[in-house]
Amino acid sequence: MKQEHVIGEEHPARRAARVSMGAVMAGRKSEWLGLFAPDALIEDPVGPSFLDPEGRGHRGRDGIEAFWDGFISTIANFDFAVADSFANGACCANVVTITTTTGDGATMTIDCVIVYTVDDDGLITSLRAHWEPDRALATLTKTAR
């Protein structure tokens, strides 16, 4: 995970974002789930998509765990490159490029803005990833075997 623009004392939402990305990259499901408040909501991406046809997001520990099991666990490798980060209030908005690699070597690049909101304990109450599935799918490549 490369983070180029982080200035000043670490903001609680920025810290939660950094730890979340690190847990995803390392495949540490339990650590990642522990970052979320019990009633948290993940919208990744925001709105209807192949990951969430109704666009309601994934709410609560069960919904968030199902998101891990149905999507995150299917990716062999994640790489997060944070180009910029804006933290204020209870939120942090990161401009990120995520490169995913599947077990068969297929890669996809997701350019996005991810907004993390935390509570007073630093737990994530909302993770909203703004990206366009069609743009990401257009980058899908396979490696020769």
mmCIF file of C-alpha atoms in Angstrom:
data_model
loop_
_atom_site.group_PDB
_atom_site.id
_atom_site.type_symbol
_atom_site.label_atom_id
_atom_site.label_comp_id
_atom_site.label_asym_id
_atom_site.label_seq_id
_atom_site.Cartn_x
_atom_site.Cartn_y
_atom_site.Cartn_z
ATOM 1 C CA MET A 1 0.000 0.000 0.000
ATOM 2 C CA LYS A 2 1.495 3.270 -1.109
ATOM 3 C CA GLN A 3 0.271 6.472 0.495
ATOM 4 C CA GLU A 4 1.902 9.553 -0.945
ATOM 5 C CA HIS A 5 0.068 12.493 0.627
ATOM 6 C CA VAL A 6 -0.413 12.230 4.375
ATOM 7 C CA ILE A 7 0.298 15.389 6.323
ATOM 8 C CA GLY A 8 0.172 16.028 10.057
ATOM 9 C CA GLU A 9 -1.111 13.922 12.922
ATOM 10 C CA GLU A 10 -2.946 10.790 11.903
ATOM 11 C CA HIS A 11 -6.700 11.349 11.786
ATOM 12 C CA PRO A 12 -8.862 8.533 13.287
ATOM 13 C CA ALA A 13 -10.695 7.896 10.004
ATOM 14 C CA ARG A 14 -7.427 7.927 8.060
ATOM 15 C CA ARG A 15 -5.974 5.427 10.522
ATOM 16 C CA ALA A 16 -9.043 3.177 10.144
ATOM 17 C CA ALA A 17 -8.736 3.379 6.350
ATOM 18 C CA ARG A 18 -5.038 2.482 6.464
ATOM 19 C CA VAL A 19 -5.611 -0.471 8.798
ATOM 20 C CA SER A 20 -8.584 -1.631 6.696
ATOM 21 C CA MET A 21 -6.543 -1.615 3.481
ATOM 22 C CA GLY A 22 -3.682 -3.434 5.217
ATOM 23 C CA ALA A 23 -6.000 -6.147 6.551
ATOM 24 C CA VAL A 24 -7.531 -6.657 3.101
ATOM 25 C CA MET A 25 -4.100 -6.896 1.445
ATOM 26 C CA ALA A 26 -2.951 -9.445 4.050
ATOM 27 C CA GLY A 27 -6.183 -11.463 3.915
ATOM 28 C CA ARG A 28 -6.856 -10.924 7.639
ATOM 29 C CA LYS A 29 -10.622 -11.290 7.736
ATOM 30 C CA SER A 30 -11.049 -11.220 11.534
ATOM 31 C CA GLU A 31 -8.925 -8.099 11.879
ATOM 32 C CA TRP A 32 -10.871 -6.385 9.101
ATOM 33 C CA LEU A 33 -14.269 -7.303 10.544
ATOM 34 C CA GLY A 34 -13.159 -5.980 13.934
ATOM 35 C CA LEU A 35 -12.658 -2.501 12.448
ATOM 36 C CA PHE A 36 -16.402 -2.019 11.921
ATOM 37 C CA ALA A 37 -19.092 -0.828 14.324
ATOM 38 C CA PRO A 38 -21.880 -3.411 14.824
ATOM 39 C CA ASP A 39 -24.356 -1.509 12.612
ATOM 40 C CA ALA A 40 -21.830 -0.316 9.994
ATOM 41 C CA LEU A 41 -22.663 -0.040 6.309
ATOM 42 C CA ILE A 42 -20.416 -0.838 3.344
ATOM 43 C CA GLU A 43 -21.369 0.475 -0.094
ATOM 44 C CA ASP A 44 -18.744 -0.846 -2.506
ATOM 45 C CA PRO A 45 -19.497 0.470 -5.019
ATOM 46 C CA VAL A 46 -22.144 3.018 -4.077
ATOM 47 C CA GLY A 47 -25.390 2.170 -5.903
ATOM 48 C CA PRO A 48 -26.550 -0.923 -7.762
ATOM 49 C CA SER A 49 -23.816 -3.147 -9.226
ATOM 50 C CA PHE A 50 -22.950 -6.774 -9.843
ATOM 51 C CA LEU A 51 -21.741 -6.865 -6.204
ATOM 52 C CA ASP A 52 -25.001 -5.411 -4.839
ATOM 53 C CA PRO A 53 -27.807 -5.532 -7.440
ATOM 54 C CA GLU A 54 -30.267 -3.572 -5.273
ATOM 55 C CA GLY A 55 -27.693 -0.957 -4.272
ATOM 56 C CA ARG A 56 -28.539 -1.162 -0.566
ATOM 57 C CA GLY A 57 -25.048 -1.941 0.638
ATOM 58 C CA HIS A 58 -23.936 -4.499 3.189
ATOM 59 C CA ARG A 59 -25.098 -3.666 6.716
ATOM 60 C CA GLY A 60 -24.045 -4.997 10.101
ATOM 61 C CA ARG A 61 -21.498 -7.643 10.959
ATOM 62 C CA ASP A 62 -23.325 -10.404 9.075
ATOM 63 C CA GLY A 63 -23.680 -8.314 5.919
ATOM 64 C CA ILE A 64 -20.080 -7.152 6.071
ATOM 65 C CA GLU A 65 -18.811 -10.683 6.625
ATOM 66 C CA ALA A 66 -20.906 -11.859 3.659
ATOM 67 C CA PHE A 67 -19.272 -9.105 1.559
ATOM 68 C CA TRP A 68 -15.827 -10.428 2.559
ATOM 69 C CA ASP A 69 -16.810 -14.026 1.800
ATOM 70 C CA GLY A 70 -18.527 -13.222 -1.493
ATOM 71 C CA PHE A 71 -16.031 -10.734 -2.922
ATOM 72 C CA ILE A 72 -12.856 -9.955 -1.008
ATOM 73 C CA SER A 73 -11.999 -13.623 -0.396
ATOM 74 C CA THR A 74 -12.274 -14.357 -4.130
ATOM 75 C CA ILE A 75 -9.330 -12.064 -4.934
ATOM 76 C CA ALA A 76 -5.813 -13.491 -4.537
ATOM 77 C CA ASN A 77 -4.078 -10.129 -4.227
ATOM 78 C CA PHE A 78 -5.068 -6.530 -3.572
ATOM 79 C CA ASP A 79 -2.760 -3.545 -3.995
ATOM 80 C CA PHE A 80 -3.900 -0.111 -2.809
ATOM 81 C CA ALA A 81 -2.170 3.058 -4.038
ATOM 82 C CA VAL A 82 -3.493 6.129 -2.214
ATOM 83 C CA ALA A 83 -2.829 9.188 -4.376
ATOM 84 C CA ASP A 84 -4.392 11.656 -1.944
ATOM 85 C CA SER A 85 -6.292 11.732 1.321
ATOM 86 C CA PHE A 86 -8.612 14.337 2.806
ATOM 87 C CA ALA A 87 -9.595 13.980 6.476
ATOM 88 C CA ASN A 88 -12.000 16.188 8.369
ATOM 89 C CA GLY A 89 -14.768 15.699 10.884
ATOM 90 C CA ALA A 90 -15.408 11.999 11.353
ATOM 91 C CA CYS A 91 -14.488 11.197 7.730
ATOM 92 C CA CYS A 92 -11.566 10.532 5.460
ATOM 93 C CA ALA A 93 -11.857 10.506 1.662
ATOM 94 C CA ASN A 94 -9.057 8.688 -0.131
ATOM 95 C CA VAL A 95 -8.316 8.890 -3.845
ATOM 96 C CA VAL A 96 -7.216 5.326 -4.524
ATOM 97 C CA THR A 97 -6.199 3.005 -7.314
ATOM 98 C CA ILE A 98 -6.813 -0.629 -6.383
ATOM 99 C CA THR A 99 -5.242 -3.367 -8.452
ATOM 100 C CA THR A 100 -6.743 -6.806 -7.939
ATOM 101 C CA THR A 101 -5.347 -10.126 -9.086
ATOM 102 C CA THR A 102 -7.345 -13.347 -9.110
ATOM 103 C CA GLY A 103 -5.941 -16.821 -8.583
ATOM 104 C CA ASP A 104 -5.718 -17.415 -12.334
ATOM 105 C CA GLY A 105 -3.695 -14.229 -12.859
ATOM 106 C CA ALA A 106 -6.444 -11.944 -14.155
ATOM 107 C CA THR A 107 -6.004 -8.334 -13.071
ATOM 108 C CA MET A 108 -8.381 -5.411 -12.775
ATOM 109 C CA THR A 109 -7.726 -1.774 -11.886
ATOM 110 C CA ILE A 110 -10.295 0.173 -9.890
ATOM 111 C CA ASP A 111 -9.873 3.951 -9.738
ATOM 112 C CA CYS A 112 -12.036 5.224 -6.918
ATOM 113 C CA VAL A 113 -12.720 7.562 -4.039
ATOM 114 C CA ILE A 114 -13.360 5.757 -0.765
ATOM 115 C CA VAL A 115 -14.967 7.639 2.108
ATOM 116 C CA TYR A 116 -14.525 6.169 5.587
ATOM 117 C CA THR A 117 -16.572 7.468 8.525
ATOM 118 C CA VAL A 118 -15.717 6.488 12.100
ATOM 119 C CA ASP A 119 -17.411 6.774 15.474
ATOM 120 C CA ASP A 120 -15.902 8.174 18.683
ATOM 121 C CA ASP A 121 -14.124 4.839 19.284
ATOM 122 C CA GLY A 122 -12.500 4.898 15.838
ATOM 123 C CA LEU A 123 -14.688 2.065 14.500
ATOM 124 C CA ILE A 124 -15.848 2.361 10.909
ATOM 125 C CA THR A 125 -19.557 3.203 10.698
ATOM 126 C CA SER A 126 -19.596 3.708 6.941
ATOM 127 C CA LEU A 127 -17.344 2.766 4.024
ATOM 128 C CA ARG A 128 -18.548 4.249 0.731
ATOM 129 C CA ALA A 129 -16.486 3.375 -2.344
ATOM 130 C CA HIS A 130 -17.280 5.504 -5.383
ATOM 131 C CA TRP A 131 -16.189 3.717 -8.564
ATOM 132 C CA GLU A 132 -17.661 2.707 -11.885
ATOM 133 C CA PRO A 133 -17.863 -1.059 -12.427
ATOM 134 C CA ASP A 134 -17.898 -0.742 -16.237
ATOM 135 C CA ARG A 135 -14.665 1.291 -16.174
ATOM 136 C CA ALA A 136 -13.030 -1.247 -13.873
ATOM 137 C CA LEU A 137 -14.201 -4.226 -15.942
ATOM 138 C CA ALA A 138 -12.760 -2.575 -19.063
ATOM 139 C CA THR A 139 -9.298 -2.968 -17.475
ATOM 140 C CA LEU A 140 -9.703 -6.718 -16.906
ATOM 141 C CA THR A 141 -6.724 -8.616 -18.285
ATOM 142 C CA LYS A 142 -5.611 -12.230 -18.152
ATOM 143 C CA THR A 143 -2.062 -13.502 -18.093
ATOM 144 C CA ALA A 144 -0.897 -16.271 -20.368
ATOM 145 C CA ARG A 145 -0.494 -19.658 -18.712
#
